């Protein structure tokens, strides 16, 4: 069962149903779940996702600088820590098993899909406020939670069981719940209890949808290496 | 008569009446109007205000990077131009008459009051969005417009007639009207037609009030040199 | 003959000869020069380039906030003005002749190539200093100057004569000379008289090369619509 | 004995000996060491220092976004954690003993000295690169280490023993050693093995000296409440 991770995320997701379906139902995802994903595609994804995580951690650090309260700062700093200390371990371990060191990963040339997505998120933060930044951060964090939970519930094939265990596991799901609560706090403080009537709402939905499309492009970048 | 420069500015001003009165009615201002301001105080102010304008122009350039439309970008870029090409001329000419070159001005050590005010405004932009930045920019731009118009209407003494003519003059008053319209557009697009009911409103009023107090501190810094 | 636009640009260009050749010798460029470029490709490019210019102007405004001197601030502010007031006119006029309004242009969905390039440049500025930002800005400004000058010298075909006249013309070539001088000033102030021996040099060359590849991707995005 | 915390810090310190002495030898510091500091001065300092830490943590989070390597990102993220999870506890516990809650602390109005210092540091990061930011961060982190070590070695009076134990203690001294090593890495990577001959060196020393003077102003702000 897919958690809703708070009140705002379901509204954003519902505002771009086709983009969301194209992201969370991409053939790459199906292949992760049933084990049919070619190894070359997974490896290309893992190498680029390592670089993605570096810049995604930078974006969460930017969120620390834009938070309105110490609780929100702590929530964002905890996410930076989760990304660069915990989540990267999966990548480092997976790639190490194939002879790639962390230095190899760091030296990989960024694909255009990686550049476009990560720098779009960072710019959302620099151009706007915390709400703009969170709308651009949400599709990755919460979409991976949704996909991980779904694949874990349906019984992952062995080939990519580590990936599914990471994102479908308790730790990551708790992170998603905390990020969902952070988003709800920030949206309530900036747009009020009924955010969909705020004049800002369409722009935030557009941010969320743009980041969702960039997620689909990111899967496609890996998929193209199959 | 003092123009209201749009709909938002009067609301912000009314939200911190004591701070606004302390800024716009500071003894430094009275002395500018009746000519009684000691020359040493005016010179200290002018040297620091030159540095202030450098960083204030940086803050308006930051606004270009945060604008939602090309019209808003153009309005902010026009203000950058007005600051570093037009408004600085008064400072350069005034100081040149006393033997200070533009290089001397640029090499002046920034006073704590200058540091506090300018960096607070820049941080308002980095921490928040265009509305946060404009709330911090407004007291200087529009307060000088209000003061300049009032002193011009009451007949400025000769000693500081150039200052009064700059800020009370048609060009600067038109800039104020354009900035007021920009603020109204941004607030309407982000907080809606009745911004005072938005949950963001108190934080924007607090930004405006903090910048207003920093303006009073800036006069005081000049005043202390009398 | 192609101008060198200062001392730094030729060094950067020489550090990535294949990337530079792929950008400046892209089939799109050849088609612009001999008039063989399909109209559909040019139009896709023009619509995306309008959006590109918006974000490129934001990046030059960011440079105003990072400049070390008022002269450098003025040079960057002049470029913002040139981009959003002058260079966009070509796009607006060309598209207006085909029934597209400026509002249509502003509402165009950004292509991934546009997102990747513009946000990469903005992030170069946020992550680094003025030298990092200028290394990412240089390939577009000076590469267009080089291409425009070359096509103008070889006699442009009528189909895209306006484009060639814009970038090969005196005004744009002067802008390039000024940007080249700005780059040289900044590099000398930060890396010294022999920048290639500075430990920072490889990272700046890598910035320049990455932006150059994103320029080639941008031509390709237009070319794919032929 | 005072540790040198790496190679760069002693050079910066030696570049502004009067400013450094005024900061580390301020009467406030003497009073902390011998216990003669009036309680009112300490409390004003603690309340403002709580706000200072909030913005200082934001500045270290900004450093995460500007780091060149994952190791450097981790070092900066660890400092964010140390500031908002560990160092603030001293403030919260000290103030709680006097009936002030963390909410009271967060609601304290920032003094001009707090505004000037914190926003100057943040702007150093936005205007420049990692080296500029670290030069502005260094006086606080390493100066507190130097002061704490000196007071601890000379035997702190009971009144402020907690303060001395925090900054003179092993954990904080290790943080200082790590920050000193981070600074050395960044300076070597950007200015080379002999940084003092780089054309950037004077500007970095000026950043360090400006932040040092703002530290002295911060002590003075507390001292004025005695």
XYZ file of N, CA and C in Angstrom, chain D residues 2 17 21 31 53 56 63 65-66 81 85 88 96 104 106 108 145 151 158 161 167 174 176-177 185 189 191-192 210:
87
model
N 47.918 27.192 22.765
C 46.926 27.342 21.718
C 47.352 26.592 20.466
N 46.818 41.529 13.403
C 47.123 41.287 14.815
C 46.326 42.158 15.782
N 43.747 40.629 18.500
C 43.937 40.864 19.939
C 42.697 41.505 20.566
N 36.549 38.429 31.597
C 35.529 38.199 32.612
C 34.984 36.784 32.610
N 23.913 31.336 16.389
C 24.156 29.938 15.983
C 23.186 29.490 14.891
N 24.599 31.003 11.830
C 25.908 30.403 11.566
C 25.724 28.982 11.007
N 27.853 26.306 2.963
C 29.150 25.728 2.605
C 28.984 24.323 2.008
N 26.667 23.452 0.085
C 26.267 23.660 -1.313
C 27.421 24.149 -2.184
N 28.509 24.603 -1.558
C 29.628 25.174 -2.306
C 30.877 24.297 -2.274
N 25.462 19.957 11.983
C 24.933 19.098 13.029
C 25.476 19.505 14.403
N 22.637 20.789 16.902
C 22.273 19.705 17.808
C 23.096 19.724 19.095
N 24.111 24.283 20.583
C 22.939 24.999 21.096
C 22.465 24.475 22.451
N 17.485 27.784 30.186
C 16.368 27.082 30.838
C 16.483 27.208 32.347
N 11.455 31.185 23.717
C 11.842 32.543 24.106
C 13.104 32.975 23.369
N 14.297 31.829 20.546
C 14.061 32.009 19.112
C 13.304 33.299 18.829
N 13.682 36.156 20.519
C 14.462 37.341 20.878
C 14.726 38.183 19.634
N 37.849 28.354 19.717
C 38.738 27.256 20.098
C 39.966 27.770 20.832
N 41.577 29.610 28.213
C 40.905 29.743 29.510
C 40.914 28.417 30.262
N 34.578 29.120 38.569
C 33.357 28.309 38.496
C 32.206 28.969 37.731
N 32.283 28.043 34.066
C 33.030 26.815 33.781
C 32.392 26.000 32.658
N 34.011 25.001 25.010
C 34.895 25.435 23.931
C 36.345 24.995 24.132
N 38.499 19.164 18.651
C 38.596 18.287 17.475
C 37.869 18.916 16.286
N 37.630 22.037 15.751
C 38.546 23.082 15.264
C 39.650 22.494 14.393
N 40.183 21.369 14.817
C 41.241 20.731 14.022
C 40.698 20.327 12.655
N 42.753 22.389 2.972
C 42.457 21.694 1.703
C 41.896 22.655 0.665
N 43.673 23.868 -2.834
C 43.040 23.541 -4.111
C 42.734 24.784 -4.937
N 44.189 28.216 -4.178
C 45.243 29.219 -4.239
C 46.627 28.605 -4.384
N 46.740 27.297 -4.212
C 48.036 26.668 -4.380
C 48.804 26.547 -3.076
N 37.579 41.404 8.733
C 36.245 41.999 8.912
C 35.415 41.146 9.864
